[in-house]
Structures are given as structure tokens and as C-alpha cells.
Amino acid sequence: KYIVVDQLDGSITIYQEKEMKLIKKIAAIMFAFMMVFTLSSNVNAEEPAGTGKIKIDNAISGESYTIYKVFDLESFDGDNYSYKVTNEKWKEFFKTGEGKTYVDINDYDGVTWKNEKTATQAEKESLAKELAPKMLKFAKDHADGIAGISKPASSNNLVFERLSLGYYLVDSSVGALCGLTTTANEATIHEKNEKPTLNKYVNTYDVAHPNHADRNSLKKNTTNEIGDMVWFTAEIDNFKGAEQLVFTDIMDSGLSLNGILNNQVLLQVSLVKRNVTENVTDADVENLRLNTDYTTVPGKEDGKDKFTLQFTDEGYKKLEQYYENYVIRISYSATVNKSALINNENTATLKYGNNPNVITSNAYVGVLSIPVFKSKNDNTPLPKAEFSLYTILDDANNGVNPIEFKQDDSSKEIYRKATNEETDTVKKITTNNTGKFEFYGLKEGEYYLKEIKAPEGYNKLKEPIKVTVTKKVDNDTKMVIGHSLNYTYGKNAGNGVTEVQVINETGSLLPSTGGMGTTLIYLIGGALVLGSGFVLANKKRAKAK
């Protein structure tokens, strides 16, 4: 086979097919070589003149970093630099806003720092540290006029390249100031922060001072009765330099948030020494002030109670002051309501930084039950037995103040613990034809089940049955998933069961005593009565005749 190729000069060249394939291979190799050369040239290209870099060293992977150009570098001469503000929004901030306390702007928009000649380097750094968060807030509030450049960190090193020289504001979860000049056009910022952490607990410590709780009093789960108040505590750590902290807590439908007053939430917010795990005293706690250091707003989400807490500028100053040795504790209470389930979840969420990043932590409140099965010896259900439940016995082994219950709407066999506000409550439960009923809405502990009345023909239990209720918890999630019961009373016994079986014995006909004597007396007496009646009747007839 032959291939005819028309050349550019008008001539015609004839190639065999094999020769043509070789030419194609050579052309492909040369083209690939040119591509690689071109790409490598771009990679190794030097920074254009008049541009610089900002390197974030020890960046946190997954975090987003943003830079804002504040001033342009106009000129320099040795150690003297001339900065100018050209952005209209930044002019507003430094001429009439909070920035005017730190910077002077002349008629030509030139920039000089306050006390430039007299202030020490340490004083200048302190002022810059104070000014940074104010600049960050202004930049974010005026995003329409101040454009930031954002990059996510995929490793420990992040670089912003090809930046025009000037003075830049760098934002991660901490505000940092960095200047780029012609003599130092590569600046490195070392990220000293870690991601904030959030841990949510049920607080079993003294109600009056929940933020003084020792470490053993903070638990991931507990159990409570319907109507009980339960305290929660959230701990935030590693908050050095953190900005835009937004804490939100959402109650499950079985929990009602307490202390909502004037659109605020009654809670305690404190800074507590990290290394003090027990015997926390006032000296270990720095309390924060509502509406001065933080604000709260209650609300609803899908019908569930929630609130949001945010720190003020004054609050961030305190956080910056105490971050090294302290954690933030936020404590607040809720009431277990009649909608409570076996497991009631309380979810805390912390948002921080620009993204915003989100951390979630949960704590759980369990509500337990005591199911009862009243039966005969052959496990046949036994109706019309009456029971009450107690937590206290007197010296005579009788129950004191039976617990009040309300028959549940979902099942006639379920009796949930009544709240203080409810009426038409019951203190005695009567078994139906199934022989089953359930006391619901209880916490872990010891209870006494007393039979008040036995069915006709059966013997009533002489003493209450002691029942110990404990919770079952999922090892991974720490959620409350059920209950376990221990009880003992003669043949009525169970260990690690889920139901109390109460077996009743039938009564027996008592034997007679004393032989036939008593029977004969009854017979003779009856005969005399009949005889007397007969004689009396005959006398009346005789008189009548």
C-alpha cells in the first residue's frame, strides 16, 4: 500500500504505509516532549517583579484561610516605607471608624501609625493585635466593598502567591497581621492554634454551682423521672484566637428548656481551670457576664426548644486572656416532660471560623420503666389485682406516698409518671385481662411494688416486692437503650430481666373442727322453730271456729 502526500511546495511524495506509521510516532513523541517542557517551564517560573507570597506554616488541614489587602505599598527607601489606602471602605474604617484610633490618614491617603516615632516595637505589636479583630469584623461586614482571597488548606502548608505588595490581613480561626514589602516579599505566619473541641455532658453536680462540677460529675448519659430538672454542661477547649464562635443547643422533644426570660436563657457561662478536675473553687472559675461578654437567644427548631449563644467583643478579649489554662463551660437546665422517650438526646453544636466549621456533641437522658405481669402459677394472666409503686417504706414495711401516674393515651396498659401540673392521676393500677401493665417515666434506683388488693379467691402478697431498675447503654453511642430489672419475692424472682412477674396463689377452703356436735345443734334448733310455727298456726284456726 502507498500513501500520497501533497507537500506545501506543490510537490508530491509517496510513502509506504510502514514509513507513514513511523513518522506519526516521531511526531507524537516530539509533541509530548514540547508539552512537558512547556509545563515544567511554567512551574519553575519566578515570581513576577513587585509581587510577594504569604505562607501559612502549620496550617490546619480542612480549614479555610482568607487574606484581605488593607494598604498598598507606594514606595520604599531603605528602612522607610510609604503606604497608601486606596480602598474606599478601608478609608471609611480608618478615617471615621474604629481604625482612626490606631492610624492617621493624611490628605493624600497616606498612612502613618499613631505614635510611630515614640512607640516601642512591643507596643506596636500589642496595638496591631488589638486592631486585627476589629479589622476582620469590618472586612466581613463590608464584603461588598472589600474582597478577600480564600483558600482551603489540604496540608500543613498553604501559600498565597503573586500578591501585589502591601499590608495584608490574614484570617484563619485567628486574626493575624502581615506586611509584604520589596525587601521582605515573602512572609510566613505560623498557625499556633488547634481546632476547638466541644464536649457535651449531663451535669450531676450541685445545681447552684454547675460550673464548679468535678470531672466525675460530668457524664454522657443519666436517667431521670418525668417532671425532674436535669442540668447540662458543654465544654469548649482549644479556643485560642477563635473567632465567630456560635454555640447552639437543641433539646429533644422530651426535654423542655428552663429559664427563658425576656428572650434570654438562664444559664451560667464560665472559664474554668483545665487541670483542676475536682474540688473546683471560686478561685478556679472566672464567670462571664450576660449581655457584656455573651448574648443568648432562645428559639425553636422542628418544634424543639433551642438557644444560641454568641460572644461579644468584650467576651473575646477575656477568651484571649484565659485561653492557655482554661476551658469554657456553659451550663443550663431542662425539665423532662411527658413526651420523654426511653432515650432523649441533647445536641450541642459549635460553629467557628469563616467556613463556618461545625462540631457536634451529644448527651443523653434516659427514662426507664417497670413492666409487670400478674399471673397464676401456670402463667395464665390474672385480672382485677391492684398495685401501687413506692420509693419509701415505713418501719412497718408499708409504702409511703405512692407515686402518681397518668394512663397513657397510646396504650391502656402504660401508666406514665404524672407531672405536678396534671390532674386525674391514679395511685393504684388495676390489671386487665392481659394481666400486664407498665410503670413508665422512672429513673434508675430502688422501688417497692405493693399489691393493694388480690383478685377474688387469691391470697394477697404480704410484703412489697423490691425492684431495682438500672439503665442499659449502647457502648458506642452512649445512648440509653433500655432497662434491666432485679427483684426477689419467694417464687417471684428475676435477675437482669425486663419484666416483673407477680405470681398469686389461690386461697383454700378451711377445714371444720369439733365433729358433728355443732351440726346437730343447728338441726335441732331448726326443727324447734318449725314446730313452734305449726302449733301457733293450729291455735289461730281453733279460735277462728
Coordinates of C-alpha atoms in Angstrom, one line a residue:
K1 CA 0.0 0.0 0.0
Y2 CA 1.1 3.5 -0.7
I3 CA 0.1 6.9 0.7
V4 CA 0.3 10.1 -1.4
V5 CA 1.1 13.3 0.5
D6 CA 0.8 16.8 -1.1
Q7 CA 3.7 18.9 0.2
L8 CA 3.5 22.7 0.8
D9 CA 5.8 23.5 -2.1
G10 CA 3.4 21.7 -4.5
S11 CA 5.4 18.5 -4.8
I12 CA 4.0 15.1 -4.2
T13 CA 5.7 12.5 -2.0
I14 CA 4.7 8.8 -2.0
Y15 CA 5.2 6.8 1.3
Q16 CA 4.7 3.2 2.1
E17 CA 2.2 2.6 4.9
K18 CA 5.1 1.4 7.3
E19 CA 7.0 4.7 6.7
M20 CA 3.9 6.7 7.5
K21 CA 3.3 5.0 10.8
L22 CA 6.9 5.7 11.8
I23 CA 6.5 9.4 11.0
K24 CA 3.3 9.6 13.2
K25 CA 5.2 8.0 16.1
I26 CA 8.0 10.5 15.9
A27 CA 5.6 13.4 15.7
A28 CA 3.7 12.2 18.7
I29 CA 6.9 11.9 20.8
M30 CA 8.0 15.4 19.8
F31 CA 4.6 16.9 20.7
A32 CA 4.6 15.2 24.1
F33 CA 8.2 16.5 24.8
M34 CA 7.1 20.0 23.9
M35 CA 4.1 19.8 26.3
V36 CA 6.3 18.6 29.2
F37 CA 8.9 21.3 28.5
T38 CA 6.2 24.0 28.5
L39 CA 4.6 22.8 31.7
S40 CA 7.9 22.5 33.5
S41 CA 8.8 26.0 32.4
N42 CA 5.6 27.4 34.0
V43 CA 6.1 25.5 37.2
N44 CA 9.6 26.8 37.6
A45 CA 8.8 30.4 36.6
E46 CA 9.9 33.0 39.1
E47 CA 7.6 35.4 40.8
P48 CA 6.9 38.5 38.7
A49 CA 8.6 41.6 39.9
G50 CA 6.7 43.5 42.6
T51 CA 4.8 40.6 43.9
G52 CA 5.1 38.5 47.0
K53 CA 3.9 35.5 49.0
I54 CA 2.2 34.7 52.3
K55 CA 2.9 31.3 53.7
I56 CA 0.8 29.7 56.4
D57 CA 3.1 27.4 58.3
N58 CA 1.5 24.6 60.3
A59 CA -1.9 25.2 58.7
I60 CA -4.8 23.1 59.9
S61 CA -5.9 20.8 57.1
G62 CA -9.6 21.3 56.2
E63 CA -9.6 24.9 57.5
S64 CA -10.1 27.8 55.1
Y65 CA -7.8 30.8 55.2
T66 CA -8.6 34.3 53.9
I67 CA -6.4 37.3 53.2
Y68 CA -7.5 40.9 52.8
K69 CA -5.4 43.7 51.3
V70 CA -5.5 46.7 53.5
F71 CA -2.8 49.2 52.2
D72 CA -0.8 49.4 49.0
L73 CA 2.9 49.9 49.2
E74 CA 3.6 53.1 47.3
S75 CA 7.4 53.3 47.6
F76 CA 10.3 52.5 49.8
D77 CA 13.8 53.8 50.6
G78 CA 16.0 51.6 52.8
D79 CA 14.0 51.3 56.0
N80 CA 11.4 53.9 55.1
Y81 CA 8.1 52.7 53.6
S82 CA 5.2 54.6 52.2
Y83 CA 1.8 53.0 52.4
K84 CA -1.4 54.3 51.0
V85 CA -5.1 53.3 51.5
T86 CA -6.9 53.1 48.2
N87 CA -10.0 51.0 49.0
E88 CA -13.0 53.3 49.8
K89 CA -14.3 51.0 52.6
W90 CA -10.9 50.9 54.3
K91 CA -10.7 54.7 54.1
E92 CA -14.1 54.8 55.9
F93 CA -12.8 52.4 58.6
F94 CA -9.5 54.3 59.2
K95 CA -10.8 57.9 58.8
T96 CA -14.1 57.8 60.7
G97 CA -14.4 54.2 62.1
E98 CA -12.6 52.3 64.8
G99 CA -9.3 52.4 62.8
K100 CA -8.8 56.1 63.4
T101 CA -7.6 55.3 67.0
Y102 CA -4.6 53.4 65.6
V103 CA -3.8 55.0 62.2
D104 CA -3.6 58.5 60.8
I105 CA -4.6 59.1 57.1
N106 CA -3.4 62.4 55.5
D107 CA -5.0 64.4 52.7
Y108 CA -3.2 62.2 50.1
D109 CA -4.5 59.0 51.7
G110 CA -1.0 58.2 53.1
V111 CA -0.9 56.0 56.2
T112 CA 1.1 56.5 59.4
W113 CA 0.7 54.6 62.6
K114 CA -0.1 56.5 65.8
N115 CA 3.0 57.3 67.8
E116 CA 5.1 55.9 65.0
K117 CA 8.3 57.6 66.3
T118 CA 7.8 57.0 70.1
A119 CA 6.1 53.7 70.4
T120 CA 8.3 50.6 71.0
Q121 CA 8.1 47.5 68.8
A122 CA 6.3 45.6 71.6
E123 CA 3.7 48.5 71.9
K124 CA 3.2 48.4 68.1
E125 CA 2.7 44.7 68.1
S126 CA 0.2 45.0 71.0
L127 CA -1.8 47.6 69.1
A128 CA -1.8 45.5 66.0
K129 CA -3.1 42.5 68.0
E130 CA -5.9 44.7 69.3
L131 CA -6.7 46.2 66.0
A132 CA -6.8 42.9 64.0
P133 CA -10.2 41.5 65.2
K134 CA -11.8 44.9 64.6
M135 CA -10.4 45.0 61.0
L136 CA -11.6 41.4 60.4
K137 CA -15.1 42.2 61.6
F138 CA -15.2 45.3 59.4
A139 CA -14.0 43.4 56.3
K140 CA -16.6 40.7 56.8
D141 CA -19.4 43.2 57.4
H142 CA -18.4 45.0 54.2
A143 CA -17.8 42.1 51.8
D144 CA -19.5 44.1 49.0
G145 CA -16.5 46.6 49.1
I146 CA -13.7 44.5 50.5
A147 CA -12.7 41.4 48.5
G148 CA -10.9 38.6 50.3
I149 CA -9.0 35.8 48.8
S150 CA -9.8 32.4 50.4
K151 CA -8.0 29.1 50.1
P152 CA -8.7 25.7 51.9
A153 CA -5.7 24.0 53.5
S154 CA -5.2 20.5 52.3
S155 CA -1.9 20.0 54.2
N156 CA 0.2 21.7 56.8
N157 CA 1.5 24.3 54.4
L158 CA -0.6 26.8 52.5
V159 CA 0.8 29.6 50.2
F160 CA -0.9 32.7 48.7
E161 CA 1.2 33.7 45.7
R162 CA 1.5 36.6 43.2
L163 CA 0.2 39.2 45.7
S164 CA 0.7 42.8 45.0
L165 CA 2.9 44.4 47.7
G166 CA 1.2 46.0 50.6
Y167 CA -0.1 45.4 54.1
Y168 CA -2.4 42.3 54.4
L169 CA -4.8 41.0 57.0
V170 CA -4.8 37.2 57.3
D171 CA -7.7 35.3 58.8
S172 CA -7.9 31.7 59.8
S173 CA -9.7 31.0 63.1
V174 CA -7.3 33.7 64.4
G175 CA -6.7 37.2 63.1
A176 CA -3.0 37.9 62.2
L177 CA -1.4 41.0 60.6
C178 CA 1.3 40.6 58.0
G179 CA 3.2 43.2 55.9
L180 CA 4.7 42.5 52.5
T181 CA 7.5 44.8 51.3
T182 CA 10.0 44.9 48.5
T183 CA 12.8 43.9 50.9
A184 CA 10.8 41.1 52.5
N185 CA 8.3 40.0 49.9
E186 CA 7.8 36.6 51.4
A187 CA 6.0 36.5 54.8
T188 CA 5.4 33.4 56.9
I189 CA 2.7 33.1 59.5
H190 CA 2.9 30.2 62.0
E191 CA -0.5 28.8 62.9
K192 CA -0.3 28.1 66.6
N193 CA -4.0 27.1 67.0
E194 CA -5.7 23.8 67.1
K195 CA -9.3 23.1 66.1
P196 CA -11.6 24.0 69.0
T197 CA -13.1 21.0 70.8
L198 CA -16.6 20.6 72.1
N199 CA -17.8 18.0 74.7
K200 CA -21.4 17.9 76.0
Y201 CA -22.3 16.3 79.3
V202 CA -25.2 15.7 81.7
N203 CA -24.1 17.5 84.9
T204 CA -24.9 15.7 88.2
Y205 CA -23.1 18.2 90.4
D206 CA -24.6 20.8 92.8
V207 CA -27.4 22.6 91.0
A208 CA -26.4 26.0 92.5
H209 CA -22.9 25.9 91.1
P210 CA -22.9 23.6 88.0
N211 CA -19.7 25.1 86.5
H212 CA -17.9 24.0 89.6
A213 CA -18.5 20.4 88.8
D214 CA -15.7 18.0 89.3
R215 CA -14.7 15.7 86.4
N216 CA -16.6 12.7 87.8
S217 CA -19.9 14.6 87.9
L218 CA -19.9 15.2 84.1
K219 CA -21.5 12.2 82.4
K220 CA -22.5 11.4 78.8
N221 CA -25.8 9.9 80.0
T222 CA -28.1 9.6 83.0
T223 CA -31.7 8.8 83.9
N224 CA -34.4 11.0 85.3
E225 CA -38.1 10.8 86.1
I226 CA -40.7 12.7 84.2
G227 CA -41.0 16.1 85.9
D228 CA -37.4 16.2 87.0
M229 CA -35.0 19.0 86.3
V230 CA -31.7 18.0 84.6
W231 CA -28.6 20.1 84.1
F232 CA -26.3 20.0 81.0
T233 CA -22.8 21.4 80.7
A234 CA -20.9 21.9 77.5
E235 CA -17.1 22.4 77.5
I236 CA -15.2 24.2 74.8
D237 CA -11.4 23.9 74.7
N238 CA -8.5 25.0 72.4
F239 CA -10.3 28.3 71.7
K240 CA -7.1 30.4 71.4
G241 CA -7.7 33.1 68.9
A242 CA -11.1 31.6 67.9
E243 CA -13.4 33.9 66.2
Q244 CA -17.1 33.8 65.3
L245 CA -17.9 31.2 67.9
V246 CA -21.6 30.4 67.8
F247 CA -22.8 27.8 70.3
T248 CA -26.3 26.2 69.7
D249 CA -28.1 23.7 71.8
I250 CA -31.2 21.8 70.7
M251 CA -33.3 19.8 73.2
D252 CA -35.1 16.6 72.2
S253 CA -39.0 16.8 72.3
G254 CA -38.9 15.1 75.7
L255 CA -36.9 18.0 77.2
S256 CA -38.2 21.5 77.9
L257 CA -35.6 24.3 78.2
N258 CA -35.8 26.1 81.5
G259 CA -35.3 29.8 82.4
I260 CA -36.4 31.6 79.3
L261 CA -36.9 35.2 80.4
N262 CA -37.1 38.3 78.3
N263 CA -36.0 36.4 75.2
Q264 CA -32.8 35.2 77.0
V265 CA -31.8 31.9 78.6
L266 CA -31.0 31.4 82.3
L267 CA -27.5 29.8 82.2
Q268 CA -24.0 30.0 83.6
V269 CA -21.0 30.7 81.4
S270 CA -17.6 30.5 83.0
L271 CA -13.9 30.0 82.3
V272 CA -12.7 27.1 84.4
K273 CA -9.1 25.9 85.0
R274 CA -8.4 22.9 82.8
N275 CA -6.2 21.0 85.2
V276 CA -8.5 21.2 88.2
T277 CA -10.5 18.0 88.0
E278 CA -12.0 18.0 91.5
N279 CA -12.7 20.4 94.4
V280 CA -13.2 23.3 92.0
T281 CA -13.3 26.6 94.0
D282 CA -14.2 30.1 93.1
A283 CA -10.5 30.9 92.6
D284 CA -10.5 28.4 89.7
V285 CA -13.5 30.0 87.9
E286 CA -13.9 33.3 86.1
N287 CA -17.6 33.9 85.4
L288 CA -18.7 35.7 82.2
R289 CA -21.4 38.2 82.2
L290 CA -24.7 38.1 80.2
N291 CA -25.0 40.9 77.6
T292 CA -21.5 42.1 78.4
D293 CA -19.4 39.0 77.5
Y294 CA -22.0 37.0 75.6
T295 CA -25.6 37.1 74.5
T296 CA -28.3 34.4 74.2
V297 CA -31.4 34.0 72.0
P298 CA -33.9 31.2 72.6
G299 CA -35.9 29.7 69.7
K300 CA -37.5 26.6 68.2
E301 CA -36.3 24.1 65.6
D302 CA -38.8 21.5 64.3
G303 CA -40.9 22.1 67.4
K304 CA -37.9 21.5 69.8
D305 CA -36.5 24.0 72.2
K306 CA -33.1 25.5 71.4
F307 CA -30.9 28.5 72.1
T308 CA -27.9 30.2 70.5
L309 CA -25.0 31.8 72.4
Q310 CA -22.5 34.3 70.9
F311 CA -19.6 36.1 72.4
T312 CA -19.2 39.9 72.3
D313 CA -16.0 41.8 71.5
E314 CA -15.6 42.2 75.3
G315 CA -16.0 38.4 75.7
Y316 CA -13.4 37.6 73.0
K317 CA -10.9 39.8 75.0
K318 CA -11.4 37.6 78.0
L319 CA -11.1 34.4 75.9
E320 CA -7.8 35.6 74.6
Q321 CA -6.7 36.4 78.1
Y322 CA -7.6 33.0 79.6
Y323 CA -7.1 30.5 76.7
E324 CA -3.9 29.0 77.9
N325 CA -5.1 27.3 81.1
Y326 CA -8.9 27.4 80.9
V327 CA -11.8 25.8 79.3
I328 CA -15.2 27.4 78.6
R329 CA -18.1 25.9 80.5
I330 CA -21.7 26.6 79.5
S331 CA -24.3 25.1 81.9
Y332 CA -28.2 25.2 81.7
S333 CA -31.1 23.1 82.7
A334 CA -34.2 21.4 81.2
T335 CA -37.2 19.6 82.5
V336 CA -38.1 16.1 81.5
N337 CA -41.6 16.4 80.1
K338 CA -44.4 13.9 79.4
S339 CA -43.3 13.4 75.8
A340 CA -40.0 11.8 77.1
L341 CA -38.9 8.6 75.4
I342 CA -36.5 5.9 76.6
N343 CA -33.6 8.0 75.2
N344 CA -33.8 11.8 75.0
E345 CA -31.0 13.4 73.0
N346 CA -29.5 16.8 73.7
T347 CA -27.3 18.1 70.9
A348 CA -24.8 20.9 71.2
T349 CA -23.2 22.5 68.1
L350 CA -20.2 24.8 67.9
K351 CA -19.5 26.9 64.7
Y352 CA -16.3 28.7 64.4
G353 CA -14.2 30.5 61.8
N354 CA -15.1 31.6 58.3
N355 CA -16.4 28.4 56.7
P356 CA -18.0 28.0 59.2
N357 CA -16.7 24.8 60.6
V358 CA -19.1 22.8 62.7
I359 CA -18.5 20.5 65.7
T360 CA -21.3 18.5 67.4
S361 CA -21.5 16.7 70.7
N362 CA -24.4 14.9 72.4
A363 CA -25.5 13.9 75.9
Y364 CA -28.5 11.6 76.7
V365 CA -31.2 11.5 79.3
G366 CA -32.9 8.1 79.8
V367 CA -36.5 7.5 81.1
L368 CA -37.0 3.9 82.3
S369 CA -40.0 1.7 83.1
I370 CA -41.1 -1.3 85.2
P371 CA -43.3 -3.7 83.2
V372 CA -45.4 -6.1 85.4
F373 CA -47.1 -9.3 84.6
K374 CA -49.7 -10.6 87.1
S375 CA -50.3 -14.3 86.7
K376 CA -51.3 -17.6 88.1
N377 CA -48.9 -20.5 88.7
D378 CA -49.4 -21.7 85.1
N379 CA -48.6 -18.2 83.7
T380 CA -52.3 -17.6 82.9
P381 CA -53.0 -13.8 83.2
L382 CA -54.8 -12.7 86.3
P383 CA -57.0 -9.6 86.1
K384 CA -58.5 -7.4 88.9
A385 CA -55.4 -7.2 91.0
E386 CA -54.5 -3.7 92.4
F387 CA -50.9 -2.4 92.8
S388 CA -49.1 0.7 93.9
L389 CA -45.5 1.8 93.5
Y390 CA -43.3 3.4 96.2
T391 CA -39.8 4.6 96.7
I392 CA -40.0 4.7 100.5
L393 CA -41.2 2.1 103.1
D394 CA -42.0 2.9 106.8
D395 CA -40.9 1.0 109.8
A396 CA -43.9 -1.4 109.4
N397 CA -42.7 -2.2 105.8
N398 CA -45.7 -0.3 104.3
G399 CA -45.3 2.0 101.4
V400 CA -45.2 5.8 102.0
N401 CA -46.7 8.2 99.5
P402 CA -47.4 6.1 96.4
I403 CA -46.1 7.6 93.0
E404 CA -48.9 9.2 91.0
F405 CA -49.4 8.1 87.4
K406 CA -51.4 9.1 84.4
Q407 CA -52.8 6.5 82.0
D408 CA -51.0 6.9 78.6
D409 CA -53.1 7.8 75.6
S410 CA -51.2 5.4 73.4
S411 CA -51.9 2.2 75.5
K412 CA -54.3 1.4 78.3
E413 CA -51.6 -0.8 79.9
I414 CA -49.0 2.0 80.2
Y415 CA -49.1 4.4 83.1
R416 CA -46.5 7.2 82.9
K417 CA -45.4 9.2 85.9
A418 CA -47.6 12.3 86.2
T419 CA -46.3 15.8 86.2
N420 CA -47.0 18.2 89.1
E421 CA -49.5 20.1 87.0
E422 CA -51.6 17.1 85.9
T423 CA -54.9 16.2 87.4
D424 CA -57.0 13.0 87.3
T425 CA -53.9 11.0 88.3
V426 CA -54.0 7.4 89.8
K427 CA -52.1 5.9 92.7
K428 CA -53.4 2.4 92.2
I429 CA -53.2 0.3 89.0
T430 CA -55.8 -2.5 88.3
T431 CA -54.7 -5.3 86.0
N432 CA -56.9 -6.1 82.9
N433 CA -57.5 -9.4 81.2
T434 CA -53.9 -9.5 79.9
G435 CA -52.5 -9.3 83.5
K436 CA -50.0 -6.7 82.2
F437 CA -49.2 -3.1 82.9
E438 CA -46.2 -0.8 82.9
F439 CA -45.0 2.0 85.1
Y440 CA -43.2 4.4 82.8
G441 CA -41.1 7.6 83.2
L442 CA -38.8 6.5 86.0
K443 CA -35.1 6.8 86.8
E444 CA -32.6 4.3 88.0
G445 CA -33.0 3.2 91.6
E446 CA -34.9 1.1 94.0
Y447 CA -38.7 0.8 94.0
Y448 CA -41.3 -1.2 96.0
L449 CA -44.2 -2.8 94.2
K450 CA -47.0 -3.5 96.7
E451 CA -50.2 -5.5 95.9
I452 CA -53.1 -3.5 97.4
K453 CA -55.8 -5.9 96.6
A454 CA -55.7 -9.5 95.3
P455 CA -58.3 -10.9 92.9
E456 CA -61.2 -12.8 94.4
G457 CA -60.1 -16.3 95.6
Y458 CA -56.4 -15.4 95.7
N459 CA -54.1 -14.5 98.5
K460 CA -52.6 -11.0 98.6
L461 CA -48.8 -10.6 98.9
K462 CA -47.8 -10.0 102.4
E463 CA -44.9 -7.7 101.7
P464 CA -43.9 -5.3 98.9
I465 CA -41.6 -6.6 96.1
K466 CA -38.3 -4.7 96.0
V467 CA -37.4 -3.9 92.4
T468 CA -34.0 -2.4 91.3
V469 CA -34.0 -0.7 88.0
T470 CA -30.8 0.0 86.0
K471 CA -30.2 1.5 82.6
K472 CA -28.8 -0.2 79.5
V473 CA -26.4 1.9 77.4
D474 CA -25.0 1.4 73.9
N475 CA -21.2 1.1 74.3
D476 CA -20.5 3.1 71.1
T477 CA -23.0 5.9 71.1
K478 CA -23.6 6.1 74.9
M479 CA -27.3 6.3 74.2
V480 CA -29.8 4.8 76.7
I481 CA -31.4 1.8 75.0
G482 CA -33.5 0.2 77.7
H483 CA -33.7 -1.1 81.3
S484 CA -32.7 -4.1 83.4
L485 CA -34.6 -5.3 86.5
N486 CA -33.6 -7.3 89.6
Y487 CA -36.3 -8.4 92.0
T488 CA -36.9 -11.2 94.6
Y489 CA -40.1 -12.3 96.5
G490 CA -40.5 -16.0 97.2
K491 CA -41.3 -17.6 93.8
N492 CA -41.4 -14.2 92.3
A493 CA -37.7 -13.7 91.3
G494 CA -35.8 -12.2 88.4
N495 CA -32.2 -11.1 87.8
G496 CA -31.3 -9.0 84.8
V497 CA -34.8 -9.3 83.3
T498 CA -37.1 -6.8 81.6
E499 CA -40.4 -7.7 83.3
V500 CA -41.5 -8.3 86.9
Q501 CA -43.8 -11.4 87.1
V502 CA -46.0 -11.5 90.2
I503 CA -47.5 -14.9 90.8
N504 CA -50.5 -15.2 93.1
E505 CA -51.5 -18.4 95.0
T506 CA -55.2 -19.4 95.2
G507 CA -56.9 -19.4 98.6
S508 CA -58.1 -22.8 100.1
L509 CA -61.3 -23.9 101.9
L510 CA -60.5 -24.1 105.6
P511 CA -61.4 -27.4 107.4
S512 CA -64.2 -27.6 110.1
T513 CA -63.4 -28.7 113.7
G514 CA -65.4 -30.4 116.6
G515 CA -67.2 -33.4 114.9
M516 CA -71.0 -33.4 114.4
G517 CA -72.0 -31.6 117.7
T518 CA -72.4 -28.3 116.2
T519 CA -74.3 -29.7 113.2
L520 CA -76.8 -31.5 115.5
I521 CA -77.5 -28.3 117.4
Y522 CA -78.2 -26.5 114.1
L523 CA -80.7 -29.3 113.1
I524 CA -82.5 -29.4 116.4
G525 CA -82.8 -25.6 116.5
G526 CA -84.3 -25.6 113.1
A527 CA -86.9 -28.4 114.0
L528 CA -88.0 -26.5 117.1
V529 CA -88.6 -23.3 115.1
L530 CA -90.7 -25.3 112.5
G531 CA -92.7 -27.0 115.3
S532 CA -93.4 -23.7 117.1
G533 CA -94.8 -22.3 113.9
F534 CA -97.0 -25.3 113.3
V535 CA -98.6 -25.1 116.9
L536 CA -99.2 -21.4 116.6
A537 CA -101.0 -21.9 113.3
N538 CA -103.3 -24.5 114.7
K539 CA -104.3 -22.3 117.7
K540 CA -105.3 -19.5 115.3
R541 CA -107.6 -21.9 113.4
A542 CA -109.3 -23.1 116.6
K543 CA -110.1 -19.5 117.7
A544 CA -111.5 -18.7 114.4
K545 CA -114.0 -21.5 114.6

